CSV table of C-alpha atoms and ligand atoms in Angstrom, one decimal:
chain,number,residue,atom,x,y,z
A,281,MET,CA,54.9,94.8,74.2
A,282,LYS,CA,55.5,91.6,71.7
A,283,ILE,CA,53.9,88.2,72.7
A,284,TYR,CA,55.3,85.7,69.9
A,285,GLN,CA,53.4,82.4,69.8
A,286,ILE,CA,55.0,79.4,69.5
A,287,ALA,CA,54.0,76.1,68.4
A,288,SER,CA,55.9,73.3,70.5
A,289,ILE,CA,55.9,70.1,69.1
A,290,PRO,CA,58.3,67.8,71.4
A,291,GLY,CA,57.8,64.7,69.2
A,292,ASP,CA,59.1,61.6,70.6
A,293,GLY,CA,62.2,59.8,72.3
A,294,ILE,CA,64.4,62.2,74.2
A,295,GLY,CA,62.4,65.6,72.3
A,296,LYS,CA,60.1,65.2,75.2
A,297,GLU,CA,62.9,65.7,77.1
A,298,VAL,CA,65.0,69.0,75.3
A,299,ILE,CA,61.8,70.7,74.4
A,300,PRO,CA,60.8,71.4,77.5
A,301,GLU,CA,63.8,73.1,78.2
A,302,GLY,CA,63.9,75.0,75.2
A,303,GLU,CA,60.3,77.0,76.8
A,304,LYS,CA,62.9,77.4,80.1
A,305,VAL,CA,65.0,79.1,78.5
A,306,LEU,CA,62.9,81.3,76.2
A,307,GLN,CA,60.6,82.5,79.1
A,308,VAL,CA,64.4,83.1,81.2
A,309,ILE,CA,64.6,85.4,77.6
A,310,ALA,CA,61.3,87.2,78.0
A,311,GLU,CA,61.9,87.8,81.7
A,312,ILE,CA,65.6,89.5,80.7
A,313,ASN,CA,64.3,91.5,77.6
A,314,GLN,CA,61.0,93.5,78.7
A,315,GLY,CA,59.5,94.3,75.1
A,316,ILE,CA,58.9,90.4,74.3
A,317,GLY,CA,57.4,87.0,75.9
A,318,PHE,CA,56.6,84.4,74.1
A,319,GLN,CA,53.1,82.2,74.4
A,320,PHE,CA,53.0,78.3,73.9
A,321,GLU,CA,50.6,76.1,72.9
A,322,ARG,CA,52.2,72.2,73.0
A,323,PHE,CA,51.0,69.4,70.1
A,324,ASP,CA,51.7,65.8,71.6
A,325,TRP,CA,51.8,64.6,68.4
A,326,GLY,CA,54.1,61.6,67.0
A,327,GLY,CA,54.6,58.2,67.9
A,328,ASP,CA,52.1,57.8,71.4
A,329,TYR,CA,50.1,60.0,68.8
A,330,TYR,CA,50.0,57.1,66.4
A,331,ARG,CA,49.2,54.5,68.5
A,332,LYS,CA,45.8,55.9,69.3
A,333,HIS,CA,44.8,57.3,66.5
A,334,GLY,CA,46.7,55.7,63.4
A,335,VAL,CA,48.5,58.8,62.0
A,336,MET,CA,51.2,61.3,63.7
A,337,MET,CA,49.6,63.8,63.3
A,338,PRO,CA,45.9,65.2,63.1
A,339,GLU,CA,45.0,65.4,58.8
A,340,ASN,CA,44.0,69.3,59.6
A,341,GLY,CA,46.9,69.8,62.1
A,342,LEU,CA,48.2,72.4,59.4
A,343,ASP,CA,45.4,74.8,60.6
A,344,ALA,CA,46.4,74.5,64.2
A,345,ILE,CA,50.1,76.1,63.9
A,346,ARG,CA,49.5,77.8,60.6
A,347,HIS,CA,49.5,81.2,62.2
A,348,LYS,CA,51.6,80.6,64.6
A,349,ASP,CA,55.3,82.8,64.8
A,350,ALA,CA,57.5,79.6,64.8
A,351,ILE,CA,57.4,76.4,65.6
A,352,LEU,CA,59.9,75.0,68.1
A,353,PHE,CA,60.3,70.8,67.2
A,354,GLY,CA,62.0,68.0,68.7
A,355,SER,CA,61.6,65.0,66.9
A,356,ALA,CA,60.4,61.8,64.9
A,357,GLY,CA,61.6,58.0,66.0
A,358,ASP,CA,59.5,55.4,67.4
A,359,PRO,CA,61.4,52.5,67.5
A,360,ASN,CA,58.1,50.3,67.2
A,361,ILE,CA,56.9,52.7,64.3
A,362,PRO,CA,58.9,51.9,61.0
A,363,ASP,CA,61.0,55.3,60.4
A,364,HIS,CA,59.0,56.4,57.0
A,365,ILE,CA,55.7,56.8,59.1
A,366,THR,CA,57.2,58.6,61.1
A,367,LEU,CA,59.4,60.7,59.3
A,368,TRP,CA,56.8,61.7,56.7
A,369,GLY,CA,53.7,61.7,58.7
A,370,LEU,CA,55.0,64.3,60.4
A,371,ARG,CA,58.2,66.4,60.3
A,372,LEU,CA,58.0,66.3,56.2
A,373,LYS,CA,54.4,66.8,56.7
A,374,ILE,CA,55.0,70.5,58.5
A,375,CYS,CA,58.7,70.8,55.6
A,376,GLN,CA,56.4,70.3,52.7
A,377,GLY,CA,53.1,71.9,54.1
A,378,PHE,CA,54.8,75.3,54.5
A,379,ASP,CA,57.2,75.1,52.0
A,380,GLN,CA,60.2,74.9,54.6
A,381,TYR,CA,62.4,74.6,51.5
A,382,ALA,CA,65.6,76.3,53.1
A,383,ASN,CA,67.0,73.9,55.7
A,384,VAL,CA,70.0,75.7,57.3
A,385,ARG,CA,72.8,73.6,59.4
A,386,PRO,CA,75.9,76.4,60.9
A,387,THR,CA,78.0,74.5,62.5
A,388,ARG,CA,81.0,75.7,64.7
A,389,ILE,CA,83.4,74.1,67.5
A,390,LEU,CA,81.8,75.9,70.5
A,391,PRO,CA,84.3,77.0,73.1
A,392,GLY,CA,85.5,74.0,75.3
A,393,ILE,CA,84.1,71.8,73.0
A,394,GLU,CA,86.5,69.3,71.8
A,395,THR,CA,86.8,68.2,67.7
A,396,PRO,CA,87.8,64.7,66.4
A,397,LEU,CA,90.2,66.5,63.9
A,398,ARG,CA,93.7,66.4,64.6
A,399,HIS,CA,94.8,69.5,63.8
A,400,CYS,CA,91.8,72.1,63.4
A,401,THR,CA,91.3,74.6,65.7
A,402,ARG,CA,88.3,76.8,66.2
A,403,ASP,CA,88.5,79.7,64.0
A,404,GLN,CA,89.0,77.0,61.1
A,405,LEU,CA,85.3,75.0,61.3
A,406,ASN,CA,82.1,77.6,60.4
A,407,TRP,CA,80.5,76.6,58.0
A,408,VAL,CA,76.5,76.9,57.6
A,409,ILE,CA,75.2,74.0,55.2
A,410,VAL,CA,72.0,74.5,53.3
A,411,ARG,CA,69.9,71.8,52.5
A,412,GLU,CA,67.6,71.6,49.6
A,413,ASN,CA,64.1,70.8,51.8
A,414,SER,CA,61.9,70.4,49.6
A,415,GLU,CA,61.9,67.9,46.3
A,416,GLY,CA,65.1,66.0,44.5
A,417,GLU,CA,66.0,63.0,46.3
A,418,TYR,CA,63.3,63.1,48.9
A,419,ALA,CA,60.1,64.1,46.4
A,420,GLY,CA,58.6,61.1,47.8
A,421,LEU,CA,57.8,60.0,43.6
A,422,GLY,CA,58.4,56.3,43.0
A,423,GLY,CA,56.4,52.8,44.1
A,424,ARG,CA,56.6,49.2,44.8
A,425,ALA,CA,55.0,47.1,42.5
A,426,HIS,CA,54.8,42.6,42.7
A,427,GLN,CA,55.4,42.9,46.5
A,428,GLY,CA,56.8,39.9,47.6
A,429,HIS,CA,57.6,38.2,44.0
A,430,PRO,CA,60.7,37.3,42.2
A,431,ILE,CA,59.7,39.7,40.3
A,432,GLU,CA,59.3,42.7,42.9
A,433,VAL,CA,60.9,46.7,41.6
A,434,ALA,CA,60.8,48.8,43.8
A,435,SER,CA,62.1,53.0,42.7
A,436,ASP,CA,62.1,56.3,43.9
A,437,MET,CA,62.6,59.1,42.2
A,438,SER,CA,64.4,62.5,41.8
A,439,ILE,CA,63.4,65.8,40.7
A,440,LEU,CA,64.8,69.1,40.4
A,441,THR,CA,62.8,71.7,39.1
A,442,ARG,CA,64.0,75.4,37.8
A,443,VAL,CA,61.6,76.8,40.7
A,444,GLY,CA,63.2,75.2,42.9
A,445,VAL,CA,66.8,74.6,42.1
A,446,GLU,CA,67.0,78.8,41.4
A,447,ARG,CA,65.5,79.6,45.1
A,448,ILE,CA,67.6,77.2,47.1
A,449,GLN,CA,70.8,78.6,45.3
A,450,ARG,CA,69.5,82.0,45.5
A,451,PHE,CA,69.0,82.1,49.1
A,452,ALA,CA,72.4,80.3,49.8
A,453,PHE,CA,74.4,83.1,47.7
A,454,GLN,CA,71.6,85.3,49.7
A,455,LEU,CA,73.1,83.8,52.9
A,456,ALA,CA,76.4,83.2,51.7
A,457,ARG,CA,76.6,87.5,51.4
A,458,SER,CA,75.7,88.3,54.7
A,459,ARG,CA,78.8,86.7,55.8
A,460,PRO,CA,82.3,87.7,56.2
A,461,ARG,CA,84.0,85.5,53.9
A,462,LYS,CA,81.2,85.8,51.1
A,463,HIS,CA,81.9,82.6,49.7
A,464,LEU,CA,79.6,79.6,48.2
A,465,THR,CA,80.6,76.1,47.7
A,466,VAL,CA,78.4,74.1,45.1
A,467,ILE,CA,78.5,70.6,45.6
A,468,THR,CA,76.9,68.2,42.6
A,469,LYS,CA,77.5,65.1,42.2
A,470,SER,CA,77.2,65.5,38.3
A,471,ASN,CA,80.0,63.3,36.9
A,472,ALA,CA,77.2,60.2,38.0
A,473,GLN,CA,74.1,61.4,37.7
A,474,ARG,CA,73.7,63.3,34.0
A,475,HIS,CA,70.3,64.8,34.1
A,476,GLY,CA,69.3,66.7,37.2
A,477,MET,CA,72.5,67.3,38.8
A,478,VAL,CA,74.2,68.9,35.5
A,479,MET,CA,71.0,71.1,35.5
A,480,TRP,CA,71.8,72.2,38.7
A,481,ASP,CA,75.2,72.9,38.1
A,482,GLU,CA,74.4,75.1,35.1
A,483,ILE,CA,71.5,77.1,37.6
A,484,ALA,CA,74.4,77.7,39.9
A,485,TRP,CA,76.5,78.9,37.5
A,486,GLN,CA,73.4,81.2,35.8
A,487,VAL,CA,72.4,82.7,39.3
A,488,SER,CA,76.0,83.1,40.7
A,489,LYS,CA,75.8,86.5,37.9
A,490,GLU,CA,73.6,88.0,40.3
A,491,PHE,CA,76.0,88.0,42.9
A,492,PRO,CA,79.3,89.3,41.7
A,493,ASP,CA,80.4,90.0,45.0
A,494,VAL,CA,80.4,86.5,46.2
A,495,THR,CA,83.0,83.5,45.5
A,496,TRP,CA,81.7,80.5,44.7
A,497,ASP,CA,83.1,76.5,43.5
A,498,LYS,CA,82.0,73.4,43.1
A,499,GLU,CA,82.7,69.7,44.7
A,500,LEU,CA,81.6,66.9,43.8
A,501,VAL,CA,79.9,65.4,47.2
A,502,ASP,CA,82.7,62.3,48.0
A,503,ALA,CA,85.4,64.7,47.1
A,504,ALA,CA,83.7,67.1,49.7
A,505,THR,CA,83.4,64.1,52.8
A,506,ALA,CA,87.2,64.3,52.4
A,507,ARG,CA,87.6,68.0,51.9
A,508,MET,CA,85.2,68.6,55.2
A,509,VAL,CA,87.9,66.4,57.2
A,510,ASN,CA,91.4,67.4,55.7
A,511,ARG,CA,91.0,71.5,54.8
A,512,PRO,CA,88.0,72.2,56.5
A,513,GLU,CA,89.3,76.2,56.6
A,514,SER,CA,88.4,75.8,52.8
A,515,LEU,CA,84.8,75.7,53.4
A,516,ASP,CA,82.4,78.5,54.5
A,517,THR,CA,78.9,78.1,53.0
A,518,VAL,CA,77.7,75.1,51.3
A,519,VAL,CA,74.9,74.4,49.3
A,520,ALA,CA,73.4,70.9,48.1
A,521,THR,CA,70.4,68.8,47.3
A,522,ASN,CA,68.0,67.0,50.4
A,523,LEU,CA,70.2,63.5,50.3
A,524,HIS,CA,73.3,65.0,50.1
A,525,ALA,CA,73.3,67.8,52.6
A,526,ASP,CA,71.4,65.2,55.2
A,527,VAL,CA,74.8,63.3,54.9
A,528,LEU,CA,77.0,66.1,55.0
A,529,SER,CA,75.5,67.5,57.7
A,530,ASP,CA,75.7,65.0,60.3
A,531,LEU,CA,79.6,64.6,59.1
A,532,ALA,CA,79.5,68.5,60.2
A,533,ALA,CA,77.9,67.9,63.4
A,534,ALA,CA,80.3,65.1,64.5
A,535,LEU,CA,83.2,67.3,63.2
A,536,ALA,CA,82.4,69.8,65.6
A,537,GLY,CA,81.8,67.5,68.3
A,538,SER,CA,78.7,66.4,69.3
A,539,LEU,CA,74.9,65.7,67.2
A,540,GLY,CA,73.6,66.4,70.2
A,541,ILE,CA,75.1,70.6,69.7
A,542,ALA,CA,74.0,70.9,66.5
A,543,PRO,CA,70.5,73.1,65.7
A,544,THR,CA,68.8,73.2,62.1
A,545,GLY,CA,66.2,75.6,61.0
A,546,ASN,CA,63.6,74.6,58.0
A,547,ILE,CA,63.1,77.9,56.9
A,548,ASP,CA,60.2,79.8,54.9
A,549,PRO,CA,62.1,82.6,53.2
A,550,GLU,CA,59.3,84.5,51.8
A,551,ARG,CA,57.5,83.8,55.3
A,552,ARG,CA,54.5,82.8,53.9
A,553,TYR,CA,54.3,80.4,56.6
A,554,PRO,CA,56.0,79.7,60.1
A,555,SER,CA,59.7,78.5,60.4
A,556,MET,CA,60.4,75.6,62.4
A,557,PHE,CA,63.7,75.0,64.6
A,558,GLU,CA,65.0,71.9,65.5
A,559,PRO,CA,68.1,70.1,67.2
A,560,ILE,CA,69.7,68.0,64.6
A,561,HIS,CA,69.8,64.5,66.8
A,562,GLY,CA,66.4,62.4,66.6
A,563,SER,CA,65.0,60.7,69.3
A,564,ALA,CA,67.8,58.7,70.7
A,565,PHE,CA,65.8,56.1,72.9
A,566,ASP,CA,68.7,54.4,74.1
A,567,ILE,CA,69.0,57.7,76.5
A,568,MET,CA,65.2,59.0,76.6
A,569,GLY,CA,64.0,59.5,80.0
A,570,LYS,CA,67.5,59.6,82.1
A,571,GLY,CA,67.4,63.0,82.2
A,572,LEU,CA,70.9,62.6,80.4
A,573,ALA,CA,70.3,64.1,76.4
A,574,ASN,CA,72.0,67.7,75.7
A,575,PRO,CA,70.3,70.0,75.4
A,576,ILE,CA,72.4,72.8,73.6
A,577,GLY,CA,71.3,71.5,69.7
A,578,THR,CA,68.0,72.2,71.3
A,579,PHE,CA,68.9,76.1,73.0
A,580,TRP,CA,71.3,77.0,69.1
A,581,SER,CA,68.1,75.4,67.7
A,582,ILE,CA,66.3,79.1,69.4
A,583,VAL,CA,68.9,81.2,68.9
A,584,MET,CA,68.4,80.5,64.9
A,585,LEU,CA,64.6,80.8,66.2
A,586,LEU,CA,64.9,84.3,67.3
A,587,GLU,CA,67.2,85.1,64.5
A,588,HIS,CA,64.1,84.6,62.3
A,589,LEU,CA,61.9,86.5,64.3
A,590,GLY,CA,64.6,89.4,63.8
A,591,GLU,CA,65.3,89.4,67.8
A,592,THR,CA,68.6,89.5,67.0
A,593,SER,CA,69.8,91.0,70.9
A,594,SER,CA,68.4,88.2,72.8
A,595,ALA,CA,69.8,85.5,69.9
A,596,GLN,CA,73.4,87.2,70.9
A,597,GLN,CA,72.7,86.9,74.4
A,598,LEU,CA,71.4,83.6,74.1
A,599,MET,CA,74.2,82.9,72.2
A,600,LYS,CA,76.9,83.7,74.6
A,601,ALA,CA,75.2,82.2,77.3
A,602,ILE,CA,75.6,78.8,75.7
A,603,GLU,CA,78.9,79.3,74.8
A,604,LEU,CA,79.8,80.2,78.4
A,605,VAL,CA,78.6,77.1,79.4
A,606,THR,CA,79.8,74.9,77.1
A,607,ALA,CA,83.1,76.2,77.8
A,608,ASN,CA,82.9,74.7,81.1
A,609,PRO,CA,83.8,70.9,80.9
A,610,LYS,CA,81.8,70.8,84.9
A,611,PHE,CA,78.6,71.6,82.2
A,612,HIS,CA,79.6,69.1,79.9
A,613,THR,CA,76.8,65.9,79.5
A,614,ARG,CA,77.6,62.1,78.8
A,615,ASP,CA,78.0,62.5,74.7
A,616,LEU,CA,80.3,64.9,75.2
A,617,GLY,CA,82.7,63.3,77.6
A,618,GLY,CA,80.9,64.5,81.2
A,619,ASP,CA,79.1,63.6,83.7
A,620,ALA,CA,76.6,66.5,84.2
A,621,MET,CA,72.5,65.7,83.3
A,622,MET,CA,70.5,68.1,80.9
A,623,SER,CA,69.0,69.9,84.2
A,624,ASP,CA,72.4,71.8,84.7
A,625,VAL,CA,73.1,72.6,81.8
A,626,THR,CA,69.8,74.5,81.2
A,627,ALA,CA,70.3,76.2,84.8
A,628,ALA,CA,73.8,77.2,83.8
A,629,VAL,CA,72.4,78.6,80.6
A,630,CYS,CA,69.3,80.7,82.4
A,631,THR,CA,71.7,81.7,85.3
A,632,ALA,CA,74.4,82.9,82.5
A,633,LEU,CA,71.9,84.3,80.8
A,634,LYS,CA,70.5,86.9,84.0
A,635,LYS,CA,74.1,87.2,84.2
B,1558,ATP,P1,65.9,59.1,65.0
B,1558,ATP,O1,66.1,57.2,65.1
B,1558,ATP,O2,65.2,59.2,65.6
B,1558,ATP,O3,66.9,59.6,63.8
B,1558,ATP,P2,68.8,58.0,66.9
B,1558,ATP,O4,67.9,57.2,67.9
B,1558,ATP,O5,68.4,56.8,65.5
B,1558,ATP,O6,67.1,58.6,66.4
B,1558,ATP,P3,69.8,60.1,67.3
B,1558,ATP,O7,69.1,60.7,68.3
B,1558,ATP,O8,70.1,61.2,65.9
B,1558,ATP,O9,69.8,58.5,66.4
B,1558,ATP,O10,71.4,59.8,67.3
B,1558,ATP,C1,72.4,58.7,67.3
B,1558,ATP,C2,72.8,58.7,68.9
B,1558,ATP,O11,73.9,59.7,69.7
B,1558,ATP,C3,71.8,58.4,70.1
B,1558,ATP,O12,71.6,57.4,70.3
B,1558,ATP,C4,72.2,59.1,71.2
B,1558,ATP,O13,73.3,58.3,71.9
B,1558,ATP,C5,73.1,59.9,71.0
B,1558,ATP,N1,72.8,61.7,70.8
B,1558,ATP,C6,72.0,62.4,70.1
B,1558,ATP,N2,71.6,63.2,70.8
B,1558,ATP,C7,72.0,63.0,71.6
B,1558,ATP,C8,71.7,64.6,72.7
B,1558,ATP,N3,71.1,65.4,72.7
B,1558,ATP,N4,72.4,64.2,73.9
B,1558,ATP,C9,73.1,62.9,73.6
B,1558,ATP,N5,73.2,62.1,73.1
B,1558,ATP,C10,72.8,62.2,72.0
């Protein structure tokens, strides 16, 4: 029997609600599949930890989770703590510390979910956005000087390295190859950003030579937003830099029906470190503590976690259960226009799994 060690980090806001629901679902998966089990270790890192200790996670926190098989993460964000502290002090610390350089964000319209796109059918929107997760615009380089004076200056430097660009583009081409369409769209902005993005384009062209069976095209990030709305069926796998993909993937989540549904994986493709799976929504303090959060984004992230662990049939079972549940409007939470509570959705997914 294989027991997977999972680090569970609920974090802040509704993360504290949806992650325990995710653990429940994994326990049911263990019940119905005799060969596997999950052992969770919970870490109370986040805003409350910061109020007590002055840091979002302990200095040696990465060592406590380094040997886990995977990390299940909720969200980091607190109305009383500046965003750059909550983000850099926890989520990015883990992503960067474990070199989880590929951020993978699948987007589909699940059964029963309405898209704001008027003429789009379910089969016309099926994307995976691959976000460069280790450098680019979020490399963290830059600074401020003369603070508070009229001559104050601030800079953020975007860094693209050949190694960083090659590895993310190779990962994206490989992912595109594994999907039926075998098509990759490389997002760029080389008309305006004339150094890093030009190298990005050149490397895409070079890496594409290793993948003669994958078709690919290039799209400016601004044009890509319009294309997502007007011609969703023309996209399949998409690769973009950290900032560009950050923006495009929130648009993708909204077009697929709700931020509450979308999942993501922060992957170390070389498997030197554990990868981390999380819903893409944030802490959503407006609905926190009321049991209103949609847990589907967490459950779909668990599908990705199971796929990453090689538990393909469990992943398929869970995805089927999720789709059965979203197909029934009785189980739609408020973000989807329904009045179901989070616990109703979890119970329905667990029942569907047991069937
Ligand atoms: P953060 O600052 O941590 O990124 P946020 O509150 O600014 O978080 P999100 O949590 O990403 O932003 O979501 C924006 C809004 O979408 C929320 O205020 C909430 O109303 C809604 N929302 C997000 N996730 C969910 C969910 N899982 N279920 C229901 N509604 C959600």
